[in-house]
C-alpha cells in the first residue's frame, strides 16, 4: 500500500491503549468480559418461540406413525450444519431410520418445486426445512396440497405471514424473527438446536452440549451478531472448546489444525479455516462431493476411496474441500484480473458504480460474489456483476462500498430493480438491461464515494511497548464480524535483514525490541522487493499496519507495509 501515513486516521479517545480500544467499540470492561465469559444464564427460554409445541407434535407423530421424513438442506455452511444437527437428533438420538436429506444443486436456497415428485414417490409425510422456508409460500402451498406437513426452523426475515392462511394447519413456522424472541441474531443452526433440545427433553432425554460445536461454527460462518447477543456468545464459548466437539467433521478439522483437548477453535478458525471448506464444496462441488460432505457431518462411519486409499468421510470432505478452496482462490484472482482488463477497455470505472455484464458467461455463477469482493477492494466503489438471461434481465451479485453505505437501499429507491435480495452491502439483484443507463445516471448524480481512510488506534514510532501488546491480546477472542480487531501504525520500524526469518511457505518473522513481528501471506516477490540490494548486515525501515495477536504467543501481525528505505 502506498502512502500509508497519508491515509491513516488516528482514532484516539484515550492515551491508554486498552481504554481507547473499549471506548471506540462502545464497550465497558465489564461488558467485554461478560461477552468473553458468557454462561448459560444467557440462554433464552425456548418458550419464547411460537409454534414450538406444534413443530414437536409434527415430528413426534411422524415418528410414532413410522412415516418417512425428509430434511431440506440449505446451500451454505449454516444450512449444512442445521440439516446435519436435525438429522443426527432424529437418526442417532431417537434411533429413527426413516429419514433422508435433500441437497440442492449449486447455491439454490430453500425447497425447489422440481423435487416435489421425488417426495411423493418416496411417500414423504413430513418435510423439515432448517435455515430456510420463511420467504416463499409457493413451495409450502404445493407441499401441503400433496398432504405433506412442513416444519420450518429458520432465522431469516419472515415474508410468508399472510401466505400461510389456509395452510397454517399443516405448516409449523418456528423462527426467531417472529416478534416474540429476544435473540434475533441466532443462526439457523441455533434455532434448530433450541428446537431439538426441547424435543429431546419432552421425551425425558437430554442432548446437553452435544451439538453446540455445530452451533458455534454456524454463528461465525453466517456472520451472526457477537456483540449484542450474549446467548450467541455463550454458545460460542461452549461449542468452541475442543473437549466439547463431538461432530466427526469438526473432530477431523481439529486434528488437522493440531488442536489438543485443552484448546479452542478460535473465531478465525471457524471463519477462515472451516467455513470456507464447506462453502467451497457447495459452490464448486458435484452432487457426489456435497453428499460426501453431508455424510461427514452426520457421522456416516464408513470408508470411502480417495486417490487409491480408503479414508473416512470426514477426511475425504476436508481434503476435497481444501482442494476446492484452493481452486476457488486461484480462480477468483485469475477471473478478477480478466474482468479488470475489460473494465479498463470499456472505461467502466468512470462511473460511480461499476456494472460489469458477463455476456459470454465466463464467470461461474457461484463465484460472482467472490469476484465482486475482489473488484470492490481494487476500485473502492460499488460493484454490480451479472449475466443476461433470455428475457433481457441482468442477474447477479452486488457489493456496496464503505461501512456507512446501504447500497441495497439505494438500488431499491430507484424503483428500477426487479429485486434486491440479501444484506445491505452484499446481495443478489435483477435489473432489466435497458434500465442500466438510467441507473448509472442516478448513481453518478446521487452517490458520493469518499476515499477510504485507514483507522488506527495508536501510532508508534519505531517500536511497540510489550505492555500495550499484553493488554490487547487478552481480548483476542472478542474480535468478530461486529467487533473488529484494533489496527495500529508503527512508523519507522527498523529491522536487520539477516534477522528476518522465513518460518513457512509465505510467512516471515521479524524481531523488534524483543517482540516477535510476523507477516503472513507474504509472496516471494514482495519479500524480495523489501530486501532488494541489501546484505544481511543492512537494515530496512518500514511503516507497518499491525494487529496485536496471541497466536503462537504474544506477537504483532503485519497486515500491510510500506518500505521507507
PDB file of C-alpha atoms in Angstrom, residues 139-287:
ATOM      1  CA  UNK A 139     -43.396 -24.393  -2.243  1.00  0.00           C
ATOM      2  CA  UNK A 140     -45.377 -24.591   1.000  1.00  0.00           C
ATOM      3  CA  UNK A 141     -48.670 -24.487  -0.861  1.00  0.00           C
ATOM      4  CA  UNK A 142     -47.522 -27.198  -3.275  1.00  0.00           C
ATOM      5  CA  UNK A 143     -46.257 -29.422  -0.449  1.00  0.00           C
ATOM      6  CA  UNK A 144     -49.348 -29.131   1.716  1.00  0.00           C
ATOM      7  CA  UNK A 145     -51.606 -29.691  -1.302  1.00  0.00           C
ATOM      8  CA  UNK A 146     -49.982 -33.120  -1.595  1.00  0.00           C
ATOM      9  CA  UNK A 147     -50.573 -33.938   2.066  1.00  0.00           C
ATOM     10  CA  UNK A 148     -47.009 -33.217   3.210  1.00  0.00           C
ATOM     11  CA  UNK A 149     -46.595 -31.382   6.510  1.00  0.00           C
ATOM     12  CA  UNK A 150     -43.794 -28.791   6.756  1.00  0.00           C
ATOM     13  CA  UNK A 151     -41.645 -27.916   9.787  1.00  0.00           C
ATOM     14  CA  UNK A 152     -39.630 -24.702   9.359  1.00  0.00           C
ATOM     15  CA  UNK A 153     -36.684 -23.921  11.680  1.00  0.00           C
ATOM     16  CA  UNK A 154     -35.379 -20.592  10.452  1.00  0.00           C
ATOM     17  CA  UNK A 155     -33.757 -17.260  11.314  1.00  0.00           C
ATOM     18  CA  UNK A 156     -34.401 -15.226   8.148  1.00  0.00           C
ATOM     19  CA  UNK A 157     -36.916 -12.401   7.891  1.00  0.00           C
ATOM     20  CA  UNK A 158     -40.440 -13.840   7.664  1.00  0.00           C
ATOM     21  CA  UNK A 159     -42.078 -12.980   4.338  1.00  0.00           C
ATOM     22  CA  UNK A 160     -44.806 -15.636   4.261  1.00  0.00           C
ATOM     23  CA  UNK A 161     -47.105 -14.342   7.018  1.00  0.00           C
ATOM     24  CA  UNK A 162     -50.289 -13.753   5.017  1.00  0.00           C
ATOM     25  CA  UNK A 163     -49.435 -16.594   2.653  1.00  0.00           C
ATOM     26  CA  UNK A 164     -49.940 -19.150   5.415  1.00  0.00           C
ATOM     27  CA  UNK A 165     -53.673 -18.546   5.509  1.00  0.00           C
ATOM     28  CA  UNK A 166     -55.435 -21.732   4.524  1.00  0.00           C
ATOM     29  CA  UNK A 167     -52.389 -23.961   5.031  1.00  0.00           C
ATOM     30  CA  UNK A 168     -51.309 -23.000   8.559  1.00  0.00           C
ATOM     31  CA  UNK A 169     -52.720 -26.271   9.922  1.00  0.00           C
ATOM     32  CA  UNK A 170     -50.009 -28.181   8.038  1.00  0.00           C
ATOM     33  CA  UNK A 171     -47.114 -25.749   8.497  1.00  0.00           C
ATOM     34  CA  UNK A 172     -45.204 -25.181  11.749  1.00  0.00           C
ATOM     35  CA  UNK A 173     -43.187 -21.981  11.407  1.00  0.00           C
ATOM     36  CA  UNK A 174     -40.538 -21.668  14.128  1.00  0.00           C
ATOM     37  CA  UNK A 175     -38.456 -18.557  13.550  1.00  0.00           C
ATOM     38  CA  UNK A 176     -36.598 -16.183  15.882  1.00  0.00           C
ATOM     39  CA  UNK A 177     -37.810 -13.224  13.797  1.00  0.00           C
ATOM     40  CA  UNK A 178     -41.465 -13.758  14.813  1.00  0.00           C
ATOM     41  CA  UNK A 179     -41.504 -10.837  17.267  1.00  0.00           C
ATOM     42  CA  UNK A 180     -41.569 -12.910  20.447  1.00  0.00           C
ATOM     43  CA  UNK A 181     -37.913 -13.966  20.583  1.00  0.00           C
ATOM     44  CA  UNK A 182     -35.309 -11.701  22.182  1.00  0.00           C
ATOM     45  CA  UNK A 183     -32.271 -13.114  20.381  1.00  0.00           C
ATOM     46  CA  UNK A 184     -32.981 -12.145  16.783  1.00  0.00           C
ATOM     47  CA  UNK A 185     -29.299 -12.723  15.965  1.00  0.00           C
ATOM     48  CA  UNK A 186     -29.246 -16.517  16.306  1.00  0.00           C
ATOM     49  CA  UNK A 187     -28.226 -18.673  13.318  1.00  0.00           C
ATOM     50  CA  UNK A 188     -30.450 -21.226  11.586  1.00  0.00           C
ATOM     51  CA  UNK A 189     -28.428 -23.955  13.297  1.00  0.00           C
ATOM     52  CA  UNK A 190     -29.006 -22.197  16.629  1.00  0.00           C
ATOM     53  CA  UNK A 191     -32.781 -22.197  16.115  1.00  0.00           C
ATOM     54  CA  UNK A 192     -32.587 -25.878  15.122  1.00  0.00           C
ATOM     55  CA  UNK A 193     -30.612 -26.649  18.270  1.00  0.00           C
ATOM     56  CA  UNK A 194     -33.143 -24.973  20.558  1.00  0.00           C
ATOM     57  CA  UNK A 195     -35.979 -26.904  18.895  1.00  0.00           C
ATOM     58  CA  UNK A 196     -34.137 -30.224  19.095  1.00  0.00           C
ATOM     59  CA  UNK A 197     -33.066 -29.675  22.685  1.00  0.00           C
ATOM     60  CA  UNK A 198     -36.703 -29.126  23.711  1.00  0.00           C
ATOM     61  CA  UNK A 199     -37.816 -32.062  21.556  1.00  0.00           C
ATOM     62  CA  UNK A 200     -35.445 -34.450  23.341  1.00  0.00           C
ATOM     63  CA  UNK A 201     -36.303 -33.075  26.781  1.00  0.00           C
ATOM     64  CA  UNK A 202     -40.013 -33.592  26.065  1.00  0.00           C
ATOM     65  CA  UNK A 203     -39.152 -37.267  25.790  1.00  0.00           C
ATOM     66  CA  UNK A 204     -37.224 -37.243  29.088  1.00  0.00           C
ATOM     67  CA  UNK A 205     -33.829 -37.152  27.400  1.00  0.00           C
ATOM     68  CA  UNK A 206     -31.055 -34.605  27.131  1.00  0.00           C
ATOM     69  CA  UNK A 207     -28.545 -33.545  24.489  1.00  0.00           C
ATOM     70  CA  UNK A 208     -26.637 -31.123  26.708  1.00  0.00           C
ATOM     71  CA  UNK A 209     -23.757 -29.538  24.810  1.00  0.00           C
ATOM     72  CA  UNK A 210     -23.616 -32.305  22.203  1.00  0.00           C
ATOM     73  CA  UNK A 211     -24.403 -30.138  19.165  1.00  0.00           C
ATOM     74  CA  UNK A 212     -23.099 -26.765  20.298  1.00  0.00           C
ATOM     75  CA  UNK A 213     -19.942 -27.297  18.214  1.00  0.00           C
ATOM     76  CA  UNK A 214     -22.151 -27.062  15.105  1.00  0.00           C
ATOM     77  CA  UNK A 215     -23.998 -24.051  16.519  1.00  0.00           C
ATOM     78  CA  UNK A 216     -20.750 -22.227  17.324  1.00  0.00           C
ATOM     79  CA  UNK A 217     -19.378 -22.828  13.828  1.00  0.00           C
ATOM     80  CA  UNK A 218     -22.622 -21.656  12.237  1.00  0.00           C
ATOM     81  CA  UNK A 219     -22.674 -18.403  14.220  1.00  0.00           C
ATOM     82  CA  UNK A 220     -19.323 -17.416  12.739  1.00  0.00           C
ATOM     83  CA  UNK A 221     -19.854 -18.828   9.241  1.00  0.00           C
ATOM     84  CA  UNK A 222     -23.158 -16.933   8.950  1.00  0.00           C
ATOM     85  CA  UNK A 223     -21.637 -13.748  10.453  1.00  0.00           C
ATOM     86  CA  UNK A 224     -24.221 -13.571  13.228  1.00  0.00           C
ATOM     87  CA  UNK A 225     -24.014 -10.766  15.779  1.00  0.00           C
ATOM     88  CA  UNK A 226     -21.477 -11.457  18.510  1.00  0.00           C
ATOM     89  CA  UNK A 227     -21.618  -8.071  20.242  1.00  0.00           C
ATOM     90  CA  UNK A 228     -25.192  -7.676  21.420  1.00  0.00           C
ATOM     91  CA  UNK A 229     -26.201 -11.331  21.800  1.00  0.00           C
ATOM     92  CA  UNK A 230     -24.883 -12.870  24.999  1.00  0.00           C
ATOM     93  CA  UNK A 231     -26.699 -16.098  24.124  1.00  0.00           C
ATOM     94  CA  UNK A 232     -24.659 -16.333  20.919  1.00  0.00           C
ATOM     95  CA  UNK A 233     -21.504 -15.734  22.943  1.00  0.00           C
ATOM     96  CA  UNK A 234     -22.485 -18.479  25.395  1.00  0.00           C
ATOM     97  CA  UNK A 235     -22.991 -20.969  22.566  1.00  0.00           C
ATOM     98  CA  UNK A 236     -19.667 -19.929  21.042  1.00  0.00           C
ATOM     99  CA  UNK A 237     -17.825 -20.204  24.355  1.00  0.00           C
ATOM    100  CA  UNK A 238     -19.086 -23.755  24.938  1.00  0.00           C
ATOM    101  CA  UNK A 239     -19.105 -25.023  21.357  1.00  0.00           C
ATOM    102  CA  UNK A 240     -15.593 -23.824  20.533  1.00  0.00           C
ATOM    103  CA  UNK A 241     -13.932 -25.907  23.247  1.00  0.00           C
ATOM    104  CA  UNK A 242     -12.234 -28.908  21.633  1.00  0.00           C
ATOM    105  CA  UNK A 243     -13.242 -31.033  24.639  1.00  0.00           C
ATOM    106  CA  UNK A 244     -16.903 -30.367  23.695  1.00  0.00           C
ATOM    107  CA  UNK A 245     -16.514 -31.127  19.980  1.00  0.00           C
ATOM    108  CA  UNK A 246     -18.450 -34.256  19.005  1.00  0.00           C
ATOM    109  CA  UNK A 247     -19.175 -33.773  15.299  1.00  0.00           C
ATOM    110  CA  UNK A 248     -16.946 -36.101  13.233  1.00  0.00           C
ATOM    111  CA  UNK A 249     -16.097 -33.483  10.614  1.00  0.00           C
ATOM    112  CA  UNK A 250     -15.155 -30.887  13.235  1.00  0.00           C
ATOM    113  CA  UNK A 251     -13.084 -33.512  15.069  1.00  0.00           C
ATOM    114  CA  UNK A 252     -11.223 -34.084  11.794  1.00  0.00           C
ATOM    115  CA  UNK A 253     -10.695 -30.341  11.360  1.00  0.00           C
ATOM    116  CA  UNK A 254      -9.370 -30.081  14.933  1.00  0.00           C
ATOM    117  CA  UNK A 255      -6.947 -32.938  14.213  1.00  0.00           C
ATOM    118  CA  UNK A 256      -5.686 -31.301  11.004  1.00  0.00           C
ATOM    119  CA  UNK A 257      -5.220 -27.984  12.881  1.00  0.00           C
ATOM    120  CA  UNK A 258      -3.240 -29.851  15.555  1.00  0.00           C
ATOM    121  CA  UNK A 259      -5.629 -28.852  18.334  1.00  0.00           C
ATOM    122  CA  UNK A 260      -5.369 -30.551  21.724  1.00  0.00           C
ATOM    123  CA  UNK A 261      -8.267 -31.241  24.086  1.00  0.00           C
ATOM    124  CA  UNK A 262      -7.242 -28.156  26.086  1.00  0.00           C
ATOM    125  CA  UNK A 263      -7.531 -25.879  23.049  1.00  0.00           C
ATOM    126  CA  UNK A 264     -10.422 -23.981  21.497  1.00  0.00           C
ATOM    127  CA  UNK A 265     -11.436 -23.251  17.961  1.00  0.00           C
ATOM    128  CA  UNK A 266     -10.922 -19.520  17.538  1.00  0.00           C
ATOM    129  CA  UNK A 267     -13.321 -17.301  15.630  1.00  0.00           C
ATOM    130  CA  UNK A 268     -10.655 -17.164  12.909  1.00  0.00           C
ATOM    131  CA  UNK A 269     -10.512 -20.984  12.842  1.00  0.00           C
ATOM    132  CA  UNK A 270     -14.248 -21.096  12.208  1.00  0.00           C
ATOM    133  CA  UNK A 271     -14.362 -18.178   9.786  1.00  0.00           C
ATOM    134  CA  UNK A 272     -11.202 -18.758   7.759  1.00  0.00           C
ATOM    135  CA  UNK A 273     -10.397 -22.441   8.306  1.00  0.00           C
ATOM    136  CA  UNK A 274     -13.638 -24.421   8.490  1.00  0.00           C
ATOM    137  CA  UNK A 275     -16.448 -22.427   6.845  1.00  0.00           C
ATOM    138  CA  UNK A 276     -14.505 -21.806   3.583  1.00  0.00           C
ATOM    139  CA  UNK A 277     -14.029 -25.550   3.089  1.00  0.00           C
ATOM    140  CA  UNK A 278     -17.775 -26.104   3.453  1.00  0.00           C
ATOM    141  CA  UNK A 279     -18.737 -23.191   1.191  1.00  0.00           C
ATOM    142  CA  UNK A 280     -16.142 -24.026  -1.469  1.00  0.00           C
ATOM    143  CA  UNK A 281     -17.523 -27.565  -1.714  1.00  0.00           C
ATOM    144  CA  UNK A 282     -21.069 -26.227  -2.007  1.00  0.00           C
ATOM    145  CA  UNK A 283     -20.004 -23.703  -4.689  1.00  0.00           C
ATOM    146  CA  UNK A 284     -17.758 -25.894  -6.817  1.00  0.00           C
ATOM    147  CA  UNK A 285     -18.509 -29.487  -5.861  1.00  0.00           C
ATOM    148  CA  UNK A 286     -20.563 -32.005  -7.798  1.00  0.00           C
ATOM    149  CA  UNK A 287     -23.522 -33.799  -6.280  1.00  0.00           C
TER     150      UNK A 287
END
